[in-house]
Coordinates of C-alpha atoms in Angstrom, one line a residue:
Chain A
M279 CA 133.4 123.8 195.4
N280 CA 130.8 122.6 197.6
R281 CA 129.1 125.6 197.5
P282 CA 125.5 125.5 195.3
L283 CA 126.0 127.4 192.3
D284 CA 124.2 130.6 191.5
L285 CA 122.4 129.6 188.5
P286 CA 119.4 131.0 186.7
A287 CA 116.2 129.0 187.7
A288 CA 115.7 127.2 184.5
E289 CA 119.2 126.1 183.9
G290 CA 119.7 125.3 187.7
R291 CA 116.7 122.8 187.6
W292 CA 118.1 121.4 184.0
M293 CA 121.2 120.5 185.9
H294 CA 119.8 119.5 189.2
R295 CA 117.8 117.0 186.8
A296 CA 120.8 115.9 184.9
L297 CA 122.8 115.3 188.3
D298 CA 119.7 113.2 190.0
L299 CA 120.2 111.0 186.8
F300 CA 123.9 110.7 186.1
R301 CA 125.1 111.5 189.3
P302 CA 122.7 110.8 192.2
A303 CA 123.2 111.1 195.4
A304 CA 124.0 107.3 196.7
Q305 CA 125.5 105.5 199.7
P306 CA 128.8 104.3 199.1
L307 CA 127.4 100.7 199.3
R308 CA 126.5 101.3 195.6
P309 CA 129.8 101.4 194.0
A310 CA 131.4 99.0 196.5
V311 CA 129.7 96.3 195.3
L312 CA 130.5 97.1 192.1
R313 CA 134.3 97.1 193.2
L314 CA 134.2 93.7 194.7
A315 CA 132.2 92.0 191.9
T316 CA 134.4 93.3 189.4
G317 CA 137.7 92.6 191.2
A318 CA 136.8 88.9 192.2
F319 CA 135.8 88.5 188.6
S320 CA 139.2 89.8 187.3
A321 CA 141.0 87.7 190.1
V322 CA 139.6 84.5 189.0
H323 CA 139.5 85.1 185.4
H324 CA 143.3 86.3 185.1
L325 CA 144.3 83.6 187.8
R326 CA 143.0 80.9 185.6
R327 CA 145.1 82.2 182.4
R328 CA 148.4 82.8 184.3
G329 CA 150.0 79.9 182.4
M330 CA 148.7 81.1 179.0
F331 CA 150.2 84.8 179.8
Q332 CA 153.5 83.0 181.0
K333 CA 153.5 81.4 177.8
L334 CA 152.7 84.4 175.7
H335 CA 155.8 86.5 177.6
R336 CA 158.1 84.2 175.9
Q337 CA 156.9 84.2 172.5
D338 CA 159.3 85.2 169.5
A339 CA 160.1 89.0 169.4
S340 CA 159.1 89.1 165.7
Q341 CA 155.3 88.7 167.0
F342 CA 155.6 91.7 169.2
T343 CA 153.4 94.5 167.9
P344 CA 152.9 96.7 170.6
V345 CA 149.5 98.3 171.4
G346 CA 148.4 101.4 173.6
V347 CA 150.5 102.2 176.6
V348 CA 153.1 99.5 175.3
K349 CA 154.2 101.4 172.4
V350 CA 156.7 103.0 175.0
L351 CA 158.7 99.8 174.4
K352 CA 160.8 99.1 171.1
R353 CA 161.0 95.2 172.4
P354 CA 159.2 93.0 174.4
L355 CA 160.2 92.6 178.2
P356 CA 162.3 90.2 179.6
P357 CA 159.8 87.1 179.9
V358 CA 160.4 87.0 183.8
V359 CA 159.8 91.0 184.1
A360 CA 156.6 90.6 182.3
D361 CA 155.8 87.4 184.4
R362 CA 156.2 89.6 187.9
L363 CA 154.4 92.6 186.4
F364 CA 151.3 90.3 185.9
D365 CA 151.7 88.7 189.4
A366 CA 152.2 92.0 191.0
A367 CA 148.6 92.9 188.8
Q368 CA 147.1 90.6 190.6
V369 CA 148.2 90.9 194.2
V370 CA 147.4 94.8 193.9
N371 CA 144.0 93.7 192.5
A372 CA 143.5 91.5 195.5
A373 CA 144.5 94.5 197.9
A374 CA 142.3 96.8 195.9
T375 CA 139.2 94.6 195.7
L376 CA 139.4 94.1 199.6
G377 CA 139.5 97.8 199.9
I378 CA 143.1 98.0 201.4
G379 CA 144.9 101.4 201.2
H380 CA 142.3 102.1 198.1
R381 CA 143.9 105.4 197.7
V382 CA 147.1 103.8 196.7
T383 CA 146.1 100.2 195.3
G384 CA 143.0 101.5 193.5
P385 CA 144.7 103.6 191.1
L386 CA 147.9 101.2 191.0
N387 CA 145.6 98.5 190.1
A388 CA 144.0 100.7 187.1
A389 CA 147.5 101.4 186.0
L390 CA 148.8 97.6 186.2
Q391 CA 145.7 96.1 184.6
L392 CA 145.7 98.4 181.8
W393 CA 149.2 97.6 181.4
T394 CA 149.3 93.9 181.7
I395 CA 146.4 93.4 179.2
S396 CA 147.4 96.0 177.0
Y397 CA 150.7 93.8 177.0
R398 CA 148.6 90.5 176.4
N399 CA 147.3 92.3 173.1
S400 CA 150.6 93.3 171.8
W401 CA 151.5 89.9 169.9
T402 CA 149.9 90.5 166.3
M403 CA 146.7 89.8 167.7
L404 CA 144.1 92.4 169.0
L405 CA 141.3 90.6 171.0
H406 CA 138.3 92.7 172.1
N407 CA 136.8 90.8 175.1
D408 CA 138.9 92.3 177.7
N409 CA 138.6 96.0 176.8
M410 CA 135.2 96.7 179.1
L411 CA 136.8 94.7 182.3
V412 CA 139.8 96.9 182.0
L413 CA 137.9 100.2 181.6
H414 CA 135.6 99.0 184.4
Q415 CA 138.5 98.7 186.5
M416 CA 139.9 101.8 185.7
V417 CA 136.8 103.8 186.7
L418 CA 136.5 101.7 190.2
G419 CA 140.3 102.0 190.8
T420 CA 140.4 106.0 190.4
T421 CA 137.0 106.7 192.3
R422 CA 135.8 106.5 195.9
S423 CA 134.6 103.0 195.5
A424 CA 135.9 101.7 198.6
D425 CA 134.3 103.6 201.0
A426 CA 132.1 100.6 201.9
L427 CA 132.6 96.8 202.3
S428 CA 136.6 97.3 202.6
V429 CA 139.1 97.3 205.2
D430 CA 139.5 100.9 205.0
S431 CA 136.0 101.5 205.8
L432 CA 136.3 99.5 208.8
L433 CA 139.4 101.4 209.9
R434 CA 138.3 104.5 209.0
D435 CA 134.4 104.7 210.1
R436 CA 134.4 101.5 212.1
T437 CA 131.8 99.9 209.7
L438 CA 131.5 98.4 206.5
A439 CA 128.5 100.4 205.3
P440 CA 128.7 103.8 206.4
E441 CA 125.4 105.7 206.2
R442 CA 125.9 108.8 204.3
F443 CA 124.9 110.1 200.8
D444 CA 127.2 111.6 198.0
R445 CA 127.1 112.2 194.3
A446 CA 130.5 110.9 194.1
Y447 CA 129.3 107.3 194.9
G448 CA 126.2 107.5 192.4
G449 CA 128.4 108.5 189.7
I450 CA 130.5 105.6 189.6
P451 CA 128.0 103.4 187.9
T452 CA 127.4 105.8 185.4
A453 CA 131.1 106.2 184.6
M454 CA 131.0 102.4 184.2
N455 CA 127.9 102.4 181.9
I456 CA 129.5 105.3 179.9
A457 CA 132.4 102.9 179.2
T458 CA 130.0 99.9 178.1
T459 CA 128.0 101.8 176.2
A460 CA 131.2 103.4 174.2
V461 CA 132.2 99.6 173.4
Y462 CA 128.6 98.9 172.0
F463 CA 128.0 102.3 170.0
I464 CA 131.6 101.8 168.4
S465 CA 130.7 98.2 167.3
G466 CA 127.5 99.3 165.9
V467 CA 128.8 102.2 163.9
A468 CA 131.5 99.8 162.9
K469 CA 128.9 97.8 161.0
V470 CA 127.2 100.5 159.3
R471 CA 130.1 102.4 158.2
G472 CA 131.4 99.6 156.2
P473 CA 130.5 99.2 152.3
L474 CA 127.0 98.0 153.0
G475 CA 126.0 100.9 155.3
L476 CA 122.6 100.1 156.6
R477 CA 122.3 97.0 154.7
W478 CA 124.0 95.5 157.1
A479 CA 121.0 94.7 158.8
K480 CA 119.9 92.0 156.0
G481 CA 122.2 89.7 158.0
D482 CA 124.6 88.5 155.0
V483 CA 127.6 89.7 156.5
L484 CA 126.4 88.4 160.0
R485 CA 126.2 85.0 158.3
G486 CA 129.5 85.2 156.8
Q487 CA 131.3 85.9 159.9
I488 CA 129.9 83.1 161.3
A489 CA 130.7 80.6 158.6
I490 CA 134.5 81.8 158.7
D491 CA 134.7 81.5 162.1
G492 CA 133.5 78.1 162.2
L493 CA 135.6 77.2 159.4
R494 CA 138.7 78.5 161.1
K495 CA 137.8 76.3 164.3
D496 CA 138.2 73.4 161.9
L497 CA 141.1 74.2 160.2
F498 CA 143.1 75.3 163.6
G499 CA 142.0 71.8 165.2
S500 CA 139.2 73.3 167.5
A501 CA 135.7 72.1 166.8
K502 CA 133.0 74.5 165.5
P503 CA 129.9 74.8 167.5
E504 CA 126.8 72.8 166.0
A505 CA 124.6 75.6 166.4
G506 CA 126.7 77.4 164.0
T507 CA 126.3 75.0 161.6
V508 CA 122.7 74.6 161.7
L509 CA 122.0 78.5 162.1
Y510 CA 124.3 78.7 158.8
Q511 CA 121.4 76.9 156.9
Q512 CA 118.6 79.5 158.2
K513 CA 119.1 82.5 155.8
E514 CA 116.1 84.2 157.1
L515 CA 116.8 84.3 160.6
F516 CA 120.1 86.3 160.0
T517 CA 118.0 89.4 159.1
A518 CA 116.1 89.2 162.6
L519 CA 119.7 88.8 164.2
A520 CA 121.6 91.4 162.5
V521 CA 118.8 94.0 163.1
T522 CA 118.6 93.1 167.1
A523 CA 122.3 93.5 166.8
L524 CA 122.3 96.8 165.6
V525 CA 119.2 98.1 167.5
V526 CA 121.2 97.1 170.8
E527 CA 124.4 98.4 169.6
L528 CA 123.3 102.0 167.9
G529 CA 120.7 102.2 170.5
A530 CA 123.2 101.7 173.6
P531 CA 123.7 105.3 174.3
L532 CA 120.4 105.8 175.2
S533 CA 120.3 103.1 177.9
L534 CA 121.9 106.1 180.0
L535 CA 118.9 108.2 180.1
H536 CA 116.4 106.0 182.1
R537 CA 117.2 103.2 184.6
R538 CA 114.5 100.6 183.1
L539 CA 116.0 101.4 179.6
G540 CA 119.5 100.4 180.9
Q541 CA 118.2 97.4 182.4
L542 CA 116.3 96.4 179.1
F543 CA 119.6 97.0 177.2
A544 CA 121.7 95.0 179.7
V545 CA 119.2 92.2 178.9
G546 CA 119.3 92.3 175.4
A547 CA 123.2 92.8 175.2
W548 CA 123.7 89.9 177.9
G549 CA 121.4 87.7 175.6
M550 CA 123.3 88.8 172.6
H551 CA 126.5 87.7 174.0
V552 CA 125.0 84.2 175.0
G553 CA 124.0 84.0 171.6
I554 CA 127.5 84.6 170.6
R555 CA 128.9 81.9 172.7
I556 CA 126.3 79.2 171.6
V557 CA 126.5 80.0 167.8
M558 CA 130.2 80.8 167.6
G559 CA 131.9 79.7 170.6
I560 CA 133.4 82.6 171.3
R561 CA 133.4 83.5 174.7
F562 CA 133.1 87.0 176.2
K563 CA 133.5 86.0 179.8
Y564 CA 132.7 89.4 181.6
N565 CA 130.0 89.9 179.5
V566 CA 128.2 86.2 179.6
S567 CA 128.6 86.5 183.5
G568 CA 126.5 89.2 183.8
L569 CA 128.6 91.1 186.1
S570 CA 129.5 93.8 183.3
Y571 CA 126.1 94.9 183.3
L572 CA 125.8 95.2 187.4
P573 CA 125.9 99.2 187.4
Y574 CA 122.7 99.3 185.4
F575 CA 120.9 97.7 188.6
P576 CA 122.3 100.1 191.5
L577 CA 122.0 99.1 194.8
G578 CA 121.0 101.1 197.8
G579 CA 118.9 103.9 197.9
Q580 CA 119.5 107.7 196.6
L581 CA 118.3 110.7 197.8
P582 CA 115.1 112.1 195.7
R583 CA 114.7 115.1 193.7
Chain B
M264 CA 117.6 107.5 208.2
K265 CA 115.7 110.3 207.2
Q266 CA 116.3 111.1 203.6
T267 CA 116.7 114.8 202.7
P268 CA 116.1 116.1 198.8
S269 CA 119.0 115.4 196.8
P270 CA 121.5 118.7 197.1
P271 CA 121.7 121.4 194.5
P272 CA 124.5 121.4 192.0
T273 CA 127.7 122.6 193.2
G274 CA 131.0 123.4 191.5
R275 CA 132.2 120.1 192.2
D276 CA 129.3 118.4 190.3
A277 CA 129.7 120.7 187.3
L278 CA 133.4 119.4 187.2
A279 CA 132.5 116.0 187.6
L280 CA 129.8 116.4 184.6
A281 CA 132.5 117.8 182.7
G282 CA 134.7 115.1 183.4
G283 CA 132.0 112.7 182.4
V284 CA 131.7 114.5 178.9
A285 CA 135.5 114.4 178.6
F286 CA 135.4 110.8 179.4
A287 CA 132.8 109.6 177.0
A288 CA 134.6 111.9 174.1
V289 CA 138.1 109.9 174.7
L290 CA 136.1 106.5 174.7
L291 CA 134.4 107.6 171.6
A292 CA 137.6 108.8 170.0
P293 CA 138.2 105.8 167.8
L294 CA 135.1 106.7 165.7
R295 CA 137.1 109.0 163.7
H296 CA 138.9 106.0 162.1
Y297 CA 135.4 105.2 160.5
W298 CA 135.4 108.8 158.4
S299 CA 139.2 108.4 157.6
A300 CA 140.3 108.5 154.1
D301 CA 142.3 105.3 154.9
R302 CA 139.4 102.8 154.6
N303 CA 141.5 100.2 156.3
A304 CA 142.0 102.6 159.2
K305 CA 139.7 100.6 161.5
N306 CA 142.0 97.7 161.5
T307 CA 145.4 99.4 161.3
R308 CA 144.2 102.2 163.9
D309 CA 142.4 99.6 166.2
S310 CA 144.2 100.0 169.7
F311 CA 143.7 98.8 173.5
P312 CA 141.5 99.7 175.3
L313 CA 140.4 102.0 173.1
S314 CA 139.4 100.1 170.0
T315 CA 137.5 100.7 166.7
Y316 CA 135.8 97.1 167.7
P317 CA 136.0 96.1 163.7
M318 CA 134.7 92.6 164.4
F319 CA 131.5 91.6 162.3
S320 CA 132.1 94.5 160.0
E321 CA 133.9 92.7 157.1
D322 CA 131.7 91.8 154.1
R323 CA 133.1 88.2 153.3
K324 CA 131.1 87.7 150.6
D325 CA 130.7 83.7 150.4
R326 CA 134.1 82.6 150.2
A327 CA 137.8 82.8 152.0
W328 CA 141.2 82.3 151.6
V329 CA 142.8 80.8 154.9
P330 CA 146.5 80.0 155.6
H331 CA 146.8 77.2 157.9
V332 CA 148.9 73.8 158.6
V333 CA 147.7 70.4 157.3
G334 CA 149.0 67.1 158.6
Y335 CA 149.5 63.9 156.8
T336 CA 149.8 60.5 158.3
A337 CA 151.9 57.7 156.8
G338 CA 148.7 56.4 154.9
G339 CA 148.3 59.7 153.5
E340 CA 145.2 60.6 155.7
R341 CA 144.9 64.6 156.0
V342 CA 144.6 65.7 159.7
L343 CA 144.4 69.5 161.0
P344 CA 146.7 69.7 164.0
H345 CA 145.5 71.7 166.7
H346 CA 146.7 75.4 166.9
Q347 CA 148.5 74.8 170.5
H348 CA 151.5 73.2 168.6
F349 CA 152.5 76.4 167.3
G350 CA 152.2 78.7 170.3
A351 CA 150.0 80.3 173.2
G352 CA 147.4 82.9 173.2
G353 CA 144.3 81.2 171.7
L354 CA 143.1 80.0 168.2
N355 CA 142.8 83.7 166.7
Q356 CA 146.1 84.8 167.9
V357 CA 147.9 81.7 166.4
R358 CA 145.9 82.3 163.1
K359 CA 146.9 85.9 162.8
Q360 CA 150.6 85.1 163.5
I361 CA 150.6 82.4 160.7
A362 CA 148.9 84.5 158.3
R363 CA 151.7 87.2 159.2
M364 CA 154.5 84.8 158.7
V365 CA 153.1 83.2 155.4
R366 CA 152.6 86.6 154.0
K367 CA 156.0 87.7 154.9
G368 CA 157.7 84.6 153.1
R369 CA 158.3 82.8 156.6
A370 CA 156.1 79.8 155.9
V371 CA 159.2 77.4 156.6
E372 CA 159.3 78.7 160.4
V373 CA 155.5 77.6 160.8
A374 CA 156.1 74.3 159.3
Q375 CA 159.2 73.9 161.6
R376 CA 157.5 74.7 164.5
Y377 CA 154.5 72.3 163.9
A378 CA 157.0 69.3 162.8
D379 CA 159.2 70.1 166.3
A380 CA 156.2 70.3 168.2
L381 CA 154.1 67.4 167.4
P382 CA 156.4 64.5 168.6
A383 CA 155.4 65.5 172.1
Q384 CA 152.0 64.6 171.2
R385 CA 153.0 61.0 170.8
D386 CA 154.6 61.1 174.1
R387 CA 151.1 61.8 175.4
S388 CA 148.9 58.9 175.6
A389 CA 145.3 59.6 174.4
R390 CA 143.0 57.4 176.2
G391 CA 139.2 57.7 175.7
S392 CA 136.8 58.3 173.4
G393 CA 135.6 61.7 173.5
P394 CA 136.6 64.3 170.6
G395 CA 139.7 65.5 172.2
A396 CA 141.3 62.3 172.5
V397 CA 140.3 61.3 168.8
R398 CA 141.9 64.3 167.9
R399 CA 145.3 63.9 170.2
R400 CA 145.6 60.4 168.6
K401 CA 145.5 61.6 165.0
A402 CA 147.7 64.3 165.8
A403 CA 150.2 61.6 167.1
A404 CA 150.1 59.9 163.9
I405 CA 151.0 62.8 161.6
V406 CA 154.2 62.3 159.8
R407 CA 154.7 65.0 157.7
V408 CA 153.3 69.1 157.7
E409 CA 152.3 71.5 155.1
V410 CA 151.7 75.3 155.4
V411 CA 149.3 75.9 152.7
R412 CA 146.5 78.7 151.7
S413 CA 143.2 77.0 150.9
R414 CA 139.9 78.7 149.5
F415 CA 136.9 77.6 150.6
H416 CA 133.1 78.4 149.7
F417 CA 130.9 78.8 152.6
D418 CA 127.8 76.9 151.1
T419 CA 129.8 74.1 149.7
Y420 CA 131.5 73.7 152.9
Y421 CA 128.8 74.0 155.2
A422 CA 126.8 71.5 153.1
G423 CA 129.6 69.0 153.9
T424 CA 131.9 69.2 151.4
T425 CA 134.9 70.2 153.9
E426 CA 137.6 69.9 151.6
P427 CA 139.3 73.2 150.0
Q428 CA 138.3 74.2 146.4
T429 CA 141.8 75.1 145.8
E430 CA 144.9 75.0 147.6
T431 CA 148.6 76.4 147.6
V432 CA 151.6 75.0 149.6
H433 CA 154.2 76.9 150.8
A434 CA 156.3 75.0 152.6
R435 CA 156.4 71.6 154.4
C436 CA 158.3 69.4 156.8
T437 CA 158.7 65.7 158.0
V438 CA 158.1 65.5 161.7
G439 CA 161.5 65.3 163.1
G440 CA 163.1 66.4 159.8
T441 CA 164.0 70.1 158.5
A442 CA 161.5 72.2 156.9
E443 CA 161.9 73.3 153.2
A444 CA 160.0 76.1 151.2
V445 CA 158.2 75.1 148.2
Q446 CA 157.6 77.4 145.4
P447 CA 154.2 77.7 144.5
T448 CA 153.1 76.9 141.1
G449 CA 149.4 77.9 141.2
P450 CA 146.8 76.4 143.2
V451 CA 145.9 73.0 142.9
S452 CA 142.7 71.0 143.7
A453 CA 142.7 69.4 147.2
R454 CA 144.4 66.1 147.4
T455 CA 145.8 63.5 150.0
A456 CA 149.7 63.4 148.8
P457 CA 151.4 60.1 149.6
I458 CA 154.5 60.0 151.8
E459 CA 156.4 59.0 148.7
E460 CA 156.4 62.2 147.3
L461 CA 159.2 63.5 149.3
S462 CA 161.6 60.4 149.4

C-alpha cells in the first residue's frame, strides 16, 4: 500500500498535485494543535452546560423525539444513565485531548460526543450550533491527531514534537474543513431552494427572520438585541447582508482549493457569526471563538512539491 | 531538518483521497431533501449531525402567529414570563415544545407548568435595578397565566406597538390553582383582562 503508484505521467502529476493540496506531507504538530484547541473548547463548553443537560435528561417522555443515532431508543434513557454518559464523555474528552491512549480514547470520544449531543437534540428542538464541533471531534478522534503534543508521543517518541512528515497528518485539517464547508454549503442551498430562489438575496427573508427572532425573545421573557431593532428599520442594508451570506455559504467549497481563499472564507464566515451574535443574540460559540476555522491556518511546515 | 520533495502518490494515498470524497458525499447527503417532492422535507428530515440546516430559509412574509404564555398581575398588568419557568434547553427548545403542545391540545399542561413554577420566583428576592432583576420582580407579581396564540405584524411591532393584533386564549390558570382549557371562540383584540373574570 505504501509503494508509489504506477500511473501514466499526466495522471501521476495531477494526483500528486491533488495530494499536495488536500493531503500534504506535514508534521504531526499540525493536527495536534487542532486536537488540543477543539478538545479544550469542548471541555469548557460542555462542562458549563452540565446543569442544563441534567435538566434536559429529566424532561417528560412526551417531549422525546430521537434523532440520528439516538433513534435506536424507543423511550428516553433513565436520567441517571444519561447523566453518567454525559460525564463519561467529558472524562474521555479530557483523555483524548491530552493524547492519553488516543488509539482508544480518540474513537471512544468521537462516539460519546456524537451520542451525548445527538441525545441533547432529541427533545423536540433540533439546534444547529453543535454540528461542526461534533464533526470536528469525530475527525480528530478517528485520525492520527495525537502523534505530537500528547502523553502518547512523550511515551512513544520521548518528545512532544516528533520531526517526521506524513500525508496522514496533512489530511486531517482538510477533513475538518470538508465538514465546515459542507455545513455552510447546505445552509446556502437551503436559502435558494425555497420558493423565492435567488430572490432570497433581496434580503426580505433575512429581515423577516431577524424580526421573528427578536419578537420571540420578547415573548419568552428574554430581551431582543437592540442592534436587531435598529437594523430592522434599515431595509436597504438587508440586500447587502443577504448577498454576503449567500457568497460565503455557496462559495464555501472553493475554500478547499487554495490556502488564501480558505483563509478569506474563514474570516468572512467568522464575521457572519459575529454579526448574527450582535443582531440576533444567537450564539454559535464554536464559530465566534474562531477555533472552528483554525484548520484553515495550518501550523508547521510541509514538504514542497 | 533537510526537506525532501513531497512523496509520490501511493495506494494508501489513493484510498485516503477516495475516503475524503466519500466523507464529503455523506456530509452533503441531506441536500437530497431539497429536491424532494415533499416541500417540508427540509424540516421533517432534519437530523443530527447530518442536518438540512433550514435556518433562515423560511419566508415569513411580514407577520407571524406565536403560541406563548402571558401572565397577569392582580392589577391586570400584562407580563411575559421567562421561558425557564417551563423547562430547560433554552428559548427555542421551550418555544417549540409549547407550540407542539398547543397544537396537540395540551395547552392546559403548559398553563399548569408555568403556574406551578412561578411561586418559586416570589421566594427569590430580586434586588437591583438591572433588566434581569426588574423582570424577576414582575414575574413574582403574576397571579394568573394564559396560554395564547398571538398574531403580530412585524412593521407595527418594531415601530413600537408591541401588543398583538389578535390573540386566542387556549388555557388559563391562577398561580397556585388548577389549569382549565378555554374553548377558543375566535381571535379577540389584545386586552388586559382584570382578575375578576375568573371569580
